[in-house]
């Protein structure tokens, strides 16, 4: 029988988050292990399963947790010591950065049901601040004329968030680009809104302050903010990059 596919980066990030919740924060091990299994079996890699009944089962998740436990210096036992290179790399990347681990795990959980977010809302563009910006890449290339179905996730937005545009104006806060200046009436009032904390990183409802939490950006700057797939660039850092490229001190 063929083996099920190797663990992906996102799968291991998710399980590592559960590891800390179980072994460092004392949450219910049985419930969270089952929850992790349920989510993993909905993720894209499940489509590659050669044995769906055993794919990322409760026991399989337990084994991955034991792999991480073998890497944990706070654990006196041995754990399951055959952790692979990818598991070790995930541990080294996130074990000292729990905040980022939790953010990425929240994004993975929220995207496990409908993994591809919607891009635009009517009237003015609001991108989801996720890798929807790379739909053509993530969906894979298809021959011309091939039909392709893309699932979407829609995040609820308070209409008052439009106050961000009223406060910041319709010009890009990073590079200064103005759609109306470039495209005339067609571009009037058009701007994209970037969430400083992307919505897909949140696993609970939060109240957004449109002035402090949102940034008005052009399409190019928005893509650059999300150029690094899992770690969006800070708007101020990108602004400094643009200034440096223009020779502005």
Short mmCIF file of C-alpha atoms in Angstrom, two decimals:
data_model
loop_
_atom_site.label_atom_id
_atom_site.label_comp_id
_atom_site.label_asym_id
_atom_site.label_seq_id
_atom_site.Cartn_x
_atom_site.Cartn_y
_atom_site.Cartn_z
CA UNK A 1 0.00 0.00 0.00
CA UNK A 2 1.31 3.43 -0.93
CA UNK A 3 2.08 5.81 1.90
CA UNK A 4 0.05 8.94 2.44
CA UNK A 5 1.72 12.18 1.27
CA UNK A 6 4.39 13.90 3.33
CA UNK A 7 3.37 16.57 5.77
CA UNK A 8 3.21 20.08 4.30
CA UNK A 9 4.54 23.21 5.94
CA UNK A 10 1.05 24.45 6.80
CA UNK A 11 0.06 21.11 8.33
CA UNK A 12 3.11 21.11 10.59
CA UNK A 13 2.58 24.73 11.62
CA UNK A 14 -0.97 23.88 12.63
CA UNK A 15 0.09 20.88 14.70
CA UNK A 16 2.92 22.81 16.38
CA UNK A 17 0.39 25.39 17.53
CA UNK A 18 -1.70 22.60 19.04
CA UNK A 19 1.46 21.19 20.63
CA UNK A 20 2.04 24.36 22.61
CA UNK A 21 -1.62 24.64 23.52
CA UNK A 22 -1.62 21.08 24.87
CA UNK A 23 1.80 20.69 26.49
CA UNK A 24 2.62 24.27 27.48
CA UNK A 25 -0.80 25.79 28.11
CA UNK A 26 -2.57 22.75 29.53
CA UNK A 27 -5.54 22.56 27.18
CA UNK A 28 -7.40 19.27 26.71
CA UNK A 29 -5.11 16.92 24.78
CA UNK A 30 -7.77 14.52 23.52
CA UNK A 31 -10.11 17.25 22.28
CA UNK A 32 -7.41 19.31 20.60
CA UNK A 33 -5.75 16.30 18.97
CA UNK A 34 -9.10 15.32 17.46
CA UNK A 35 -9.74 18.92 16.41
CA UNK A 36 -6.38 19.07 14.67
CA UNK A 37 -7.11 15.81 12.87
CA UNK A 38 -10.50 17.08 11.71
CA UNK A 39 -8.97 20.26 10.29
CA UNK A 40 -6.07 18.48 8.60
CA UNK A 41 -8.49 16.14 6.84
CA UNK A 42 -10.20 19.19 5.26
CA UNK A 43 -6.99 20.82 4.03
CA UNK A 44 -5.80 20.63 0.40
CA UNK A 45 -3.22 17.90 1.02
CA UNK A 46 -6.07 15.53 1.94
CA UNK A 47 -6.88 15.33 -1.78
CA UNK A 48 -3.55 13.52 -2.23
CA UNK A 49 -4.31 10.85 0.36
CA UNK A 50 -3.72 7.29 -0.85
CA UNK A 51 -5.39 5.88 2.27
CA UNK A 52 -8.09 8.40 3.27
CA UNK A 53 -9.14 6.40 6.34
CA UNK A 54 -5.72 6.82 7.96
CA UNK A 55 -4.80 10.23 6.54
CA UNK A 56 -3.92 12.61 9.41
CA UNK A 57 -5.88 10.43 11.82
CA UNK A 58 -5.96 10.98 15.58
CA UNK A 59 -3.02 8.57 15.96
CA UNK A 60 -1.15 10.28 13.15
CA UNK A 61 -1.50 13.67 14.80
CA UNK A 62 -0.35 12.12 18.08
CA UNK A 63 2.80 10.90 16.39
CA UNK A 64 3.53 14.36 14.98
CA UNK A 65 2.98 15.86 18.44
CA UNK A 66 5.47 13.31 19.78
CA UNK A 67 7.96 14.39 17.10
CA UNK A 68 7.73 17.95 18.32
CA UNK A 69 8.02 16.78 21.92
CA UNK A 70 11.38 15.19 21.14
CA UNK A 71 12.62 18.66 20.13
CA UNK A 72 11.30 20.45 23.21
CA UNK A 73 14.10 21.18 25.70
CA UNK A 74 11.52 21.59 28.48
CA UNK A 75 10.48 17.93 28.15
CA UNK A 76 12.51 15.39 30.14
CA UNK A 77 11.52 12.37 28.07
CA UNK A 78 12.55 11.28 24.61
CA UNK A 79 9.38 11.82 22.61
CA UNK A 80 9.33 10.29 19.13
CA UNK A 81 12.89 10.89 18.02
CA UNK A 82 12.57 10.31 14.27
CA UNK A 83 11.51 13.91 13.51
CA UNK A 84 12.24 14.80 9.91
CA UNK A 85 14.11 17.85 8.65
CA UNK A 86 10.93 19.77 7.88
CA UNK A 87 9.61 19.17 11.41
CA UNK A 88 12.89 20.35 12.91
CA UNK A 89 12.86 23.42 10.66
CA UNK A 90 9.31 24.35 11.74
CA UNK A 91 10.29 23.95 15.39
CA UNK A 92 13.36 26.15 14.95
CA UNK A 93 11.35 28.80 13.11
CA UNK A 94 8.43 29.10 15.50
CA UNK A 95 9.22 27.65 18.92
CA UNK A 96 10.53 31.03 20.10
CA UNK A 97 7.90 33.04 18.24
CA UNK A 98 4.58 31.89 19.60
CA UNK A 99 2.76 35.03 18.51
CA UNK A 100 3.59 34.50 14.85
CA UNK A 101 2.87 30.77 15.18
CA UNK A 102 -0.59 31.51 16.59
CA UNK A 103 -1.31 34.01 13.81
CA UNK A 104 -0.36 31.59 11.08
CA UNK A 105 -2.25 28.71 12.69
CA UNK A 106 -5.35 30.91 12.92
CA UNK A 107 -5.03 31.69 9.22
CA UNK A 108 -4.70 28.01 8.39
CA UNK A 109 -7.73 27.09 10.48
CA UNK A 110 -9.86 29.81 8.91
CA UNK A 111 -8.88 28.82 5.38
CA UNK A 112 -9.33 25.08 5.84
CA UNK A 113 -13.04 25.19 4.94
CA UNK A 114 -12.99 27.63 2.02
CA UNK A 115 -9.31 28.22 1.33
CA UNK A 116 -9.53 30.96 -1.28
CA UNK A 117 -10.77 34.40 -0.25
CA UNK A 118 -12.67 36.83 -2.40
CA UNK A 119 -10.77 39.78 -3.81
CA UNK A 120 -13.08 42.71 -4.34
CA UNK A 121 -16.24 44.27 -3.07
CA UNK A 122 -18.40 46.57 -5.15
CA UNK A 123 -17.52 50.25 -5.37
CA UNK A 124 -14.07 50.33 -3.88
CA UNK A 125 -11.51 47.58 -3.70
CA UNK A 126 -10.88 45.84 -0.41
CA UNK A 127 -8.50 42.93 -0.69
CA UNK A 128 -8.71 40.20 1.91
CA UNK A 129 -5.04 40.63 2.82
CA UNK A 130 -4.35 37.00 2.09
CA UNK A 131 -2.81 35.04 -0.70
CA UNK A 132 -5.90 35.70 -2.82
CA UNK A 133 -3.48 38.13 -4.46
CA UNK A 134 -1.75 35.05 -5.84
CA UNK A 135 -4.78 33.08 -6.97
CA UNK A 136 -3.35 32.50 -10.40
CA UNK A 137 -0.23 31.00 -8.84
CA UNK A 138 -1.88 28.90 -6.16
CA UNK A 139 -4.57 27.56 -8.47
CA UNK A 140 -1.90 26.44 -10.92
CA UNK A 141 -1.59 27.17 -14.61
CA UNK A 142 -4.24 25.77 -16.92
CA UNK A 143 -4.43 25.54 -20.69
CA UNK A 144 -6.25 28.41 -22.34
CA UNK A 145 -9.99 27.94 -22.18
CA UNK A 146 -9.87 25.41 -19.33
CA UNK A 147 -12.66 25.91 -16.81
CA UNK A 148 -11.46 26.22 -13.24
CA UNK A 149 -13.54 26.55 -10.09
CA UNK A 150 -12.09 28.64 -7.27
CA UNK A 151 -13.64 28.55 -3.81
CA UNK A 152 -13.83 31.80 -1.90
CA UNK A 153 -14.01 32.91 1.68
CA UNK A 154 -15.72 36.18 2.50
CA UNK A 155 -14.81 37.97 5.68
CA UNK A 156 -17.40 40.29 7.17
CA UNK A 157 -16.43 43.95 7.10
CA UNK A 158 -18.02 46.82 8.93
CA UNK A 159 -19.10 49.50 6.40
CA UNK A 160 -17.65 52.04 8.81
CA UNK A 161 -14.24 50.85 7.67
CA UNK A 162 -14.78 53.18 4.74
CA UNK A 163 -13.91 55.88 7.24
CA UNK A 164 -10.31 54.88 6.52
CA UNK A 165 -10.62 56.41 3.05
CA UNK A 166 -12.35 59.48 4.40
CA UNK A 167 -9.52 59.92 6.88
CA UNK A 168 -6.50 58.90 4.82
CA UNK A 169 -7.75 59.97 1.38
CA UNK A 170 -7.77 58.01 -1.91
CA UNK A 171 -4.02 58.24 -2.53
CA UNK A 172 -1.64 55.40 -1.65
CA UNK A 173 -0.18 56.00 1.79
CA UNK A 174 3.01 54.22 0.78
CA UNK A 175 3.97 55.54 -2.65
CA UNK A 176 1.46 58.37 -3.18
CA UNK A 177 -0.14 56.91 -6.31
CA UNK A 178 -3.55 58.40 -7.11
CA UNK A 179 -5.89 56.40 -9.37
CA UNK A 180 -7.85 59.47 -10.49
CA UNK A 181 -4.69 61.27 -11.56
CA UNK A 182 -3.63 58.24 -13.59
CA UNK A 183 -6.99 57.15 -15.03
CA UNK A 184 -9.24 60.19 -14.82
CA UNK A 185 -12.92 59.67 -13.89
CA UNK A 186 -12.50 55.89 -14.13
CA UNK A 187 -10.16 55.93 -11.15
CA UNK A 188 -12.08 58.45 -9.05
CA UNK A 189 -12.44 57.31 -5.45
CA UNK A 190 -10.71 53.98 -6.12
CA UNK A 191 -8.20 52.68 -3.56
CA UNK A 192 -7.45 49.39 -1.83
CA UNK A 193 -7.54 48.97 1.92
CA UNK A 194 -4.88 46.96 3.72
CA UNK A 195 -5.53 45.47 7.15
CA UNK A 196 -2.40 45.84 9.26
CA UNK A 197 -3.39 42.55 10.89
CA UNK A 198 -4.78 40.42 8.03
CA UNK A 199 -8.28 39.14 8.65
CA UNK A 200 -7.37 35.53 7.94
CA UNK A 201 -4.93 35.63 10.88
CA UNK A 202 -7.84 36.23 13.25
CA UNK A 203 -9.85 33.37 14.70
CA UNK A 204 -12.38 35.53 16.50
CA UNK A 205 -14.41 38.66 15.86
CA UNK A 206 -12.52 41.86 16.54
CA UNK A 207 -13.47 45.52 16.38
CA UNK A 208 -11.49 47.34 13.72
CA UNK A 209 -10.45 50.94 14.20
CA UNK A 210 -10.57 52.19 10.58
CA UNK A 211 -8.11 55.00 11.28
CA UNK A 212 -5.46 53.03 13.14
CA UNK A 213 -5.88 49.49 11.76
CA UNK A 214 -6.36 50.17 8.04
CA UNK A 215 -4.02 51.64 5.42
CA UNK A 216 -5.04 52.93 1.99
CA UNK A 217 -2.73 51.52 -0.68
CA UNK A 218 -2.46 51.16 -4.44
CA UNK A 219 -2.61 47.72 -6.05
CA UNK A 220 1.16 47.47 -6.56
CA UNK A 221 2.01 48.35 -2.97
CA UNK A 222 -0.67 45.96 -1.75
CA UNK A 223 0.94 43.10 -3.62
CA UNK A 224 4.35 44.05 -2.27
CA UNK A 225 3.00 44.06 1.29
CA UNK A 226 2.05 40.43 0.70
CA UNK A 227 5.10 39.50 -1.36
CA UNK A 228 6.30 37.19 1.42
CA UNK A 229 3.54 34.63 1.53
CA UNK A 230 3.20 34.00 5.26
CA UNK A 231 4.60 37.19 6.76
CA UNK A 232 3.04 40.39 5.37
CA UNK A 233 5.44 43.32 5.28
CA UNK A 234 4.80 46.23 7.61
CA UNK A 235 3.48 49.28 5.72
CA UNK A 236 6.10 51.56 7.27
CA UNK A 237 8.88 49.20 6.18
CA UNK A 238 7.59 49.22 2.60
CA UNK A 239 7.31 53.02 2.72
CA UNK A 240 10.98 53.19 3.68
CA UNK A 241 11.89 50.86 0.82
CA UNK A 242 10.05 53.10 -1.65
CA UNK A 243 11.79 56.19 -0.25
CA UNK A 244 15.19 54.50 -0.53
CA UNK A 245 14.54 53.52 -4.14
CA UNK A 246 13.60 57.11 -4.92
CA UNK A 247 16.64 58.46 -3.13
CA UNK A 248 14.58 60.19 -0.48
CA UNK A 249 16.27 60.39 2.94
#
